[in-house]
Coordinates of C-alpha atoms in Angstrom, one line a residue:
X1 CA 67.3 28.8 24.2
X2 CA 68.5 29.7 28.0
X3 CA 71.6 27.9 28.9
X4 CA 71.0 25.8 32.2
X5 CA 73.7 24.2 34.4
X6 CA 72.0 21.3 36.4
X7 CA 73.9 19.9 39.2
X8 CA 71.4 18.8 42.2
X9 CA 67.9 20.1 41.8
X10 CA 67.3 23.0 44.6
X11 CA 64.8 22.9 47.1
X12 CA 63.3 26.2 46.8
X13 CA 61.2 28.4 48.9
X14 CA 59.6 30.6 45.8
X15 CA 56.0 30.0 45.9
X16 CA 55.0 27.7 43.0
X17 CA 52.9 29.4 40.3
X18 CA 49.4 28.0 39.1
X19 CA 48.9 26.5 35.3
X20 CA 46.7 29.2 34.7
X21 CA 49.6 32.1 35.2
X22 CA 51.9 29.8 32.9
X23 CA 49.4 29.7 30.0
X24 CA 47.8 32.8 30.5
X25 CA 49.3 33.7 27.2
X26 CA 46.3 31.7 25.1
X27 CA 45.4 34.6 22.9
X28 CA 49.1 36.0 21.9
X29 CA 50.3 35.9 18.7
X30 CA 53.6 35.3 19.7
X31 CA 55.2 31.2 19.6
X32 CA 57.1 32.1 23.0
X33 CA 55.1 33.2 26.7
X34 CA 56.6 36.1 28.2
X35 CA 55.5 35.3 31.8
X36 CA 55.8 38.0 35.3
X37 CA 55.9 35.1 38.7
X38 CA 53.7 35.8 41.1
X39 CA 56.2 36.7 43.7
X40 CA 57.8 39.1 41.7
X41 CA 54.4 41.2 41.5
X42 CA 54.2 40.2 45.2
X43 CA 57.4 42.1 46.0
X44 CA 58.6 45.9 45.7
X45 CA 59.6 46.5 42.2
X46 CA 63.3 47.3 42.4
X47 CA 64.0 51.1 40.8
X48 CA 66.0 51.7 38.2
X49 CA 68.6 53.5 40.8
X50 CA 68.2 50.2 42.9
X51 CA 69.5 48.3 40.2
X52 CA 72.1 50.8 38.4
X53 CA 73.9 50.5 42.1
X54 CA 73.4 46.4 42.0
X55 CA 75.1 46.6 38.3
X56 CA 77.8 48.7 39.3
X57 CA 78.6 46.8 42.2
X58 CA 78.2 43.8 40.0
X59 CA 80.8 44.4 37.1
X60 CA 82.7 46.3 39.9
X61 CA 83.4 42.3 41.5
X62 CA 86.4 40.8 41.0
X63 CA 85.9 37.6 39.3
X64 CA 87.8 35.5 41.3
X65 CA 87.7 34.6 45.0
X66 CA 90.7 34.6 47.4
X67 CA 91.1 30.8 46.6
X68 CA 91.4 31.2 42.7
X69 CA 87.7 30.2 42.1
X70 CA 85.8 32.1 39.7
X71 CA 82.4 33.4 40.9
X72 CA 79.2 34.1 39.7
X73 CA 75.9 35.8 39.7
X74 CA 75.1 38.5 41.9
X75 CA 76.2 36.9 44.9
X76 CA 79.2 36.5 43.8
X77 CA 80.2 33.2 44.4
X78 CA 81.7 30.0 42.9
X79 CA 80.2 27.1 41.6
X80 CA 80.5 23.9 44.1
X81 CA 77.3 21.9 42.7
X82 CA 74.4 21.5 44.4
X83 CA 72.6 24.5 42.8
X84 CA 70.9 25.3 39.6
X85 CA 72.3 28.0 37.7
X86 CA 71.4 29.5 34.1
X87 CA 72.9 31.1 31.5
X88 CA 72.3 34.9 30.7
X89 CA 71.7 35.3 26.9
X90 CA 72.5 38.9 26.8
X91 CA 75.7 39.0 28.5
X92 CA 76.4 35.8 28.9
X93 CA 77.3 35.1 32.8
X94 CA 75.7 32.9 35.0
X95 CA 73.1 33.2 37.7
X96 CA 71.4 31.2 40.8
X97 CA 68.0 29.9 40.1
X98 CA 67.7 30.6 44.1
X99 CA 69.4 34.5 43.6
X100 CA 66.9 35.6 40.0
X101 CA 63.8 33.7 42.5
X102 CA 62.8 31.4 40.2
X103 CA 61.6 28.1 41.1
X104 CA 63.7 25.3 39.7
X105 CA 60.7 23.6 38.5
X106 CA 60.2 25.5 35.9
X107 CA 63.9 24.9 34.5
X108 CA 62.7 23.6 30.8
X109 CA 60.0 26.0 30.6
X110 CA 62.6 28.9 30.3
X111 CA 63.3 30.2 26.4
X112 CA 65.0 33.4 27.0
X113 CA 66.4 34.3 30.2
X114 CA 67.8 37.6 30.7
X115 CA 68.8 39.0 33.9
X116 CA 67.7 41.9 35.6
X117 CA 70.7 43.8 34.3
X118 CA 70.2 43.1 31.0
X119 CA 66.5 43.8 31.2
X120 CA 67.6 47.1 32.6
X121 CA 69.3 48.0 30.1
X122 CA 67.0 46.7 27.7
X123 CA 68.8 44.1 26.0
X124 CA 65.9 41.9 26.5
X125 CA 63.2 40.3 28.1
X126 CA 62.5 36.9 29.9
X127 CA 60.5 34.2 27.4
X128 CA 59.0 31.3 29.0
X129 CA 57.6 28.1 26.9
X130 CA 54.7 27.2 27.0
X131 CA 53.8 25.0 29.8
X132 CA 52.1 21.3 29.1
X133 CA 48.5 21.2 30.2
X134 CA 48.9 18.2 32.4
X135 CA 48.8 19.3 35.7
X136 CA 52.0 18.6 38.1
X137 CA 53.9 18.5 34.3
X138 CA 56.2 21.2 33.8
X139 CA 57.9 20.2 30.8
X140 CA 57.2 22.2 27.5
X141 CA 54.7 21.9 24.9
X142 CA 55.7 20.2 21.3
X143 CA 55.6 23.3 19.6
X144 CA 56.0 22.0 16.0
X145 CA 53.3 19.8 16.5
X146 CA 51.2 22.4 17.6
X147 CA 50.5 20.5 20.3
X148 CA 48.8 21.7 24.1
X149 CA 51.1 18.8 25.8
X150 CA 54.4 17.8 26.1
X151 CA 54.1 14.1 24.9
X152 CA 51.3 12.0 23.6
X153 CA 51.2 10.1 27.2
X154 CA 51.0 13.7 28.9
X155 CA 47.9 14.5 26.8
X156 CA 46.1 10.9 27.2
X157 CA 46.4 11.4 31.2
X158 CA 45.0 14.7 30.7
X159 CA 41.6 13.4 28.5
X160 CA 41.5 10.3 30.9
X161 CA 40.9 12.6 33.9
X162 CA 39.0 14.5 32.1
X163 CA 36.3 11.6 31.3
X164 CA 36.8 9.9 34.7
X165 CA 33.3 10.3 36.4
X166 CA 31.4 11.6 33.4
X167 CA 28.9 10.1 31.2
X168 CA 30.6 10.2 28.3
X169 CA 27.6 8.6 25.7
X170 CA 24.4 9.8 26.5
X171 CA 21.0 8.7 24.6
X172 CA 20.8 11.2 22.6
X173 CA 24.4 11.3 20.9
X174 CA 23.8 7.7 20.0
X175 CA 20.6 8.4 18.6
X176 CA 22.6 11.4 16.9
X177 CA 25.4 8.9 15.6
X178 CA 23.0 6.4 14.5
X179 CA 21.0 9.1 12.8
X180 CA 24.2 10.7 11.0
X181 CA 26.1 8.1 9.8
X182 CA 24.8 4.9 7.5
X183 CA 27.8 2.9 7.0
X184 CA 30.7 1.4 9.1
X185 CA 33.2 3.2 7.0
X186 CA 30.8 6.4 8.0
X187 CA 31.6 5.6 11.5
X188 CA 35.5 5.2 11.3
X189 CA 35.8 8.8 9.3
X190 CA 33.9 10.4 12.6
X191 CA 36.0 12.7 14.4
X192 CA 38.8 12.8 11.4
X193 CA 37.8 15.7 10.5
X194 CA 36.7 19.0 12.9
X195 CA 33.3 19.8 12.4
X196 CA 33.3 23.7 11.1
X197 CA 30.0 26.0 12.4
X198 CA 28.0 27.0 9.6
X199 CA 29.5 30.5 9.6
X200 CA 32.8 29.2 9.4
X201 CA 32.8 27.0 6.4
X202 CA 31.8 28.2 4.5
X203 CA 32.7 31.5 5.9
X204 CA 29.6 34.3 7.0
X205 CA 31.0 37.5 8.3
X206 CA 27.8 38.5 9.3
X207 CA 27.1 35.8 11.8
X208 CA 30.0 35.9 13.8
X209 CA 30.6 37.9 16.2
X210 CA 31.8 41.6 15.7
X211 CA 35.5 41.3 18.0
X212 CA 35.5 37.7 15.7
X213 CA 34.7 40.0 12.1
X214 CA 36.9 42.7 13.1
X215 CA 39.8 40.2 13.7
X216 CA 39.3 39.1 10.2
X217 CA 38.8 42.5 8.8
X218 CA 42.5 43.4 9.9
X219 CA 43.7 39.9 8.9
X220 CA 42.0 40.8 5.0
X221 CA 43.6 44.3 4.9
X222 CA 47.5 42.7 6.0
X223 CA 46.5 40.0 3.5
X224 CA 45.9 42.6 0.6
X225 CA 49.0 44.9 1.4
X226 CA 51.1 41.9 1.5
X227 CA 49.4 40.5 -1.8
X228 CA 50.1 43.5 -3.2
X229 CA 54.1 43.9 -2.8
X230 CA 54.5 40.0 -3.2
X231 CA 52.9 40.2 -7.0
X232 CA 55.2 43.9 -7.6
X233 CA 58.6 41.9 -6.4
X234 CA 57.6 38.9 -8.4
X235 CA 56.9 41.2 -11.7
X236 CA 60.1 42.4 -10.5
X237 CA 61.9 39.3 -10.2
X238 CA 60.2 38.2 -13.9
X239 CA 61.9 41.1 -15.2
X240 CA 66.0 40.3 -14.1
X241 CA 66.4 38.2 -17.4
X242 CA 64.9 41.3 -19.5
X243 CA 68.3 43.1 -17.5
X244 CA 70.5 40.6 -18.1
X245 CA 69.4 39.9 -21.8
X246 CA 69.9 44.1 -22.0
X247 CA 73.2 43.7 -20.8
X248 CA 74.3 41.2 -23.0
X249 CA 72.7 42.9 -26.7
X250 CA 74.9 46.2 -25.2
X251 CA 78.2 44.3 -24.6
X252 CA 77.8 42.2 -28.1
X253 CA 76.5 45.8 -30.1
X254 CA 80.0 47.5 -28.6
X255 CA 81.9 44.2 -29.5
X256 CA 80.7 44.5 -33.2
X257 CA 82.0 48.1 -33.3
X258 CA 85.5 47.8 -31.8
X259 CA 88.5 48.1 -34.4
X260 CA 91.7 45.6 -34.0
X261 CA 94.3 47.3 -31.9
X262 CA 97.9 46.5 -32.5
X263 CA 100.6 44.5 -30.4
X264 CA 103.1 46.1 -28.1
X265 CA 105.5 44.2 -29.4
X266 CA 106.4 43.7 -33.2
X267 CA 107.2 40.2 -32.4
X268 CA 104.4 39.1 -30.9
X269 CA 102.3 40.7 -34.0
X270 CA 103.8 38.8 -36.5
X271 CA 103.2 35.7 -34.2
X272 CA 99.7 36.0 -33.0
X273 CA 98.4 39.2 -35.5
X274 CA 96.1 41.5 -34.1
X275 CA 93.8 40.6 -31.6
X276 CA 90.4 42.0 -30.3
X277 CA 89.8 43.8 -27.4
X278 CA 86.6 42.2 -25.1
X279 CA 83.9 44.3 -24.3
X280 CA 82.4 43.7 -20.7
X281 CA 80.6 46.4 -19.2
X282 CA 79.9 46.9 -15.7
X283 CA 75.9 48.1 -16.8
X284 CA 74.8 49.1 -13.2
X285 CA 71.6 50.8 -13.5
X286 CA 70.8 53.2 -10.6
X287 CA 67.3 53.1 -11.8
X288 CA 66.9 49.7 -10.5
X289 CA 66.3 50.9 -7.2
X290 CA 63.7 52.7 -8.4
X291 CA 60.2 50.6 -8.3
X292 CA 58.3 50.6 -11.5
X293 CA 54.5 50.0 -11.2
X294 CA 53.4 46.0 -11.9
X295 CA 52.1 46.8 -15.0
X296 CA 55.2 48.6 -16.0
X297 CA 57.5 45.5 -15.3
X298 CA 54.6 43.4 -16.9
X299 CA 54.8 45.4 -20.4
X300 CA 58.5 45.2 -20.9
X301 CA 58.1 41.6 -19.8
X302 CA 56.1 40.6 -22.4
X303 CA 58.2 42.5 -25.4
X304 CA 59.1 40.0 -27.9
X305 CA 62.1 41.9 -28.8
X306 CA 64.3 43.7 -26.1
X307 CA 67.0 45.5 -28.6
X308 CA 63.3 47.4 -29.8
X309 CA 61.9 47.9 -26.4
X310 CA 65.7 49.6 -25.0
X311 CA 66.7 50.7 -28.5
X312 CA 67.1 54.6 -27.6
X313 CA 69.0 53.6 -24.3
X314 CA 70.9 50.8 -26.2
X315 CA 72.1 53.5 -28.8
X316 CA 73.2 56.4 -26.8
X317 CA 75.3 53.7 -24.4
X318 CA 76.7 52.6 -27.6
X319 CA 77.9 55.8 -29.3
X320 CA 78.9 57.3 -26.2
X321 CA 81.4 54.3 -25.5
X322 CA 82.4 54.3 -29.0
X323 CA 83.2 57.8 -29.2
X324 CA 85.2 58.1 -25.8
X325 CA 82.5 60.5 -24.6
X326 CA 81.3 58.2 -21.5
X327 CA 83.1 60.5 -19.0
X328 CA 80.1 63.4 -19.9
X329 CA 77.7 60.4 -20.3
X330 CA 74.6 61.4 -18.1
X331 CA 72.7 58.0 -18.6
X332 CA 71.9 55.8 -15.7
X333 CA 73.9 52.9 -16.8
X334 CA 77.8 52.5 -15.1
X335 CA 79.8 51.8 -18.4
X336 CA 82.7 51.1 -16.5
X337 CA 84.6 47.4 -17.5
X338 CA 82.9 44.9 -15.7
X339 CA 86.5 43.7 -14.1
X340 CA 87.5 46.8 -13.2
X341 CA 84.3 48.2 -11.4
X342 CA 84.6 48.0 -7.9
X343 CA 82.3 49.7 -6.9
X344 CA 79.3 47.9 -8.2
X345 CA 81.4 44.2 -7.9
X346 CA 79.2 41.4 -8.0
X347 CA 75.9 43.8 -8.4
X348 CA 73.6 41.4 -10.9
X349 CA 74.2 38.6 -8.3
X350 CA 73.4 40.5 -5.3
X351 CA 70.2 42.2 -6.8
X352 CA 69.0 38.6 -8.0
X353 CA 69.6 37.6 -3.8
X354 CA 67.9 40.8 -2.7
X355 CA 64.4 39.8 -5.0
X356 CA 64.7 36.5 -3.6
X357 CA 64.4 36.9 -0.3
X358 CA 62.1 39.6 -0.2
X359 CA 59.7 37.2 -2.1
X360 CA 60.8 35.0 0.1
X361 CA 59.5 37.0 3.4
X362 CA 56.3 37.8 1.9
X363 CA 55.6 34.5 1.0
X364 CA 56.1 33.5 4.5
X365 CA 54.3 36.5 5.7
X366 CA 51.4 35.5 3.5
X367 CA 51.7 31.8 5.1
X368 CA 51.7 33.4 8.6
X369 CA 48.5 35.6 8.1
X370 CA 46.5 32.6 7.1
X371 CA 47.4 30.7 9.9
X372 CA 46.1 33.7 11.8
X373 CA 43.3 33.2 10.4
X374 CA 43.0 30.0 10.6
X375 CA 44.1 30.2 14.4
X376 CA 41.1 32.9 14.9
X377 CA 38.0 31.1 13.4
X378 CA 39.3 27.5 14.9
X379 CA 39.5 29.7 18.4
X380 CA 35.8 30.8 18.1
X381 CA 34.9 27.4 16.6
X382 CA 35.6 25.7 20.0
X383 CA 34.7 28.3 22.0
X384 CA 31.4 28.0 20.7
X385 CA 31.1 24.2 21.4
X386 CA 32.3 24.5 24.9
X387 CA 29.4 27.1 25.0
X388 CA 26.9 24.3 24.1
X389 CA 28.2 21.5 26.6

């Protein structure tokens, strides 16, 4: 969110734009409204050589006046009050309201603000909120609420004008509400609920309109590819106990087969005896960046016994080890001790994250297409009844 210092609103002389230019972005996928003011379009687009010689200038400025003020923006000067300012969020210094020509009504519609350095240079571009449909209201929509207004009184101004000088029951919806419903109860549950088109619920592809089907054609094939991974990285993520259980048959197979090594010092030997040395193998596999198929994961998934599924792998890591041969080992498996293995520090945990949040994504990837959807057929829905009026 755009940073804005707010002394004494600022009369400006920018020509104010219409509701219409504000929400023009109705169709866009996209929560935030990147929007181009009128007088900007109105003006002579600066060139790139324009600004290159306003930037060097610009970071050419010293940053203090001759009285020990610092100044800002591109007019270089310092802060008294009285002026609106904002907040780059590319490179962080501040700039007039007056100087970027934007009117300081539209102060909380901002999201982004980048100035026309740091669009230059690509860094960013400008993001406005959505504006409230109330007209004269230039406060931001309630976004989480998905919500056209910015307050419920904002929104019950709006439908009051709205009905002000219209007949809002004619004869025939009564006759429509007396013929629909048969119970008071009936009555109260009107309106709960949006009424869905025929072809919407439940859904008919072939009735709706072919931008409307091909809308949800691409919706379907995102859908499936997204399916598709999410139920491969959840095979996947089914499978880290089959690793970990691997891991642990390996260590406790090695640990079986290691002799008693003897005490540096006599004394301690006849204290303690011989002890044990622990076996705790790194066990990196580089084949885990290798993606098996679904049903691969699936099969070794559902083996009942893991030592029998492994057993060749298990085997060959096990006389290798045992037989100080790991240095011409040509397995996939690090058989480096876990403590000692830099390299791979920490890998088990990290892989485990990895799964998780790529699940994660696609989960909320999933959640974001049908909303899409949702969005699409809900769009034509109304469309249609505003059709009908």
């Amino acid at each position: 969110m755009a940073e804005i210092r707010e002394k004494t609103p600022l009369e400006t002389t920018s020509t104010p734009e219409t509701e219409h230019d504000l929400v023009r972005k109705r169709k866009s996928k996209s929560p935030s409204l990147a929007v181009e003011t009128k007088r900007a379009k109105d003006e002579d687009v600066e060139s790139n050589e324009d600004i290159a010689k306003q930037y060097k200038r610009f970071k050419a400025a010293p940053k203090y006046n001759l009285n020990s003020e610092e100044v800002y923006c591109i007019c270089r000067k310092p802060d008294h009050g009285g002026e609106l300012m904002v907040g780059c969020d590319g490179c962080e210094e501040w700039f007039h309201f007056k100087c970027m020509k934007i009117n300081s009504q539209y102060k909380y519609l901002i999201d982004k603000f980048y100035c026309k350095f740091c669009q230059w240079k690509g860094v960013g571009s400008m993001l406005w909120n959505r504006k409230c449909r109330m007209p004269g209201c230039f406060q931001p929509i309630r976004k989480a609420e998905k919500s056209k207004y910015c307050s419920e009184e904002c929104g019950r101004r709006y439908l009051q004008g709205k009905l002000q000088g219209s007949e809002v029951l004619t004869p025939q919806h009564i006759k429509f509400v007396l013929t629909y419903i048969n119970t008071y109860d009936d009555l109260i549950k009107m309106g709960v609920e949006f009424p869905e088109l025929p072809e919407v619920s439940p859904l008919d592809m072939e009735k709706l309109p072919l931008h409307i089907r091909n809308e949800l054609v691409e919706n379907a094939s995102k859908v499936d590819k997204v399916q598709s991974e999410h139920s491969l990285v959840t095979a996947r993520e089914s499978f880290l106990p089959i690793i970990k259980e691997k891991i642990r048959i390996i260590n406790e197979r090695l640990q079986n087969t290691v002799e008693p090594v003897e005490e540096e010092s006599a004394k301690k030997k006849k204290k303690k005896g011989s002890k044990t040395k622990k076996v705790d193998l790194c066990c990196f596999d580089k084949r885990l960046d290798d993606l098996l198929t679904k049903e691969e994961y699936e099969k070794m998934i559902q083996s009942d016994n893991i030592y029998e599924t492994f057993k060749d792998e298990i085997d060959e890591i096990v006389h290798a080890y045992n037989n100080q041969d790991n240095i011409s080992y040509n397995g996939s498996m690090c058989l480096q001790d876990r403590r000692k293995c830099l390299r791979h520090n920490g890998w088990f945990g990290l892989l485990t994250d990895q799964v998780w949040k790529r699940r994660t994504e696609l989960e909320n990837a999933l959640q974001k297409l049908e909303e899409e959807k949702f969005e699409t057929l809900r769009a034509y829905s109304i469309s249609r009844y505003e059709e009908d009026k």
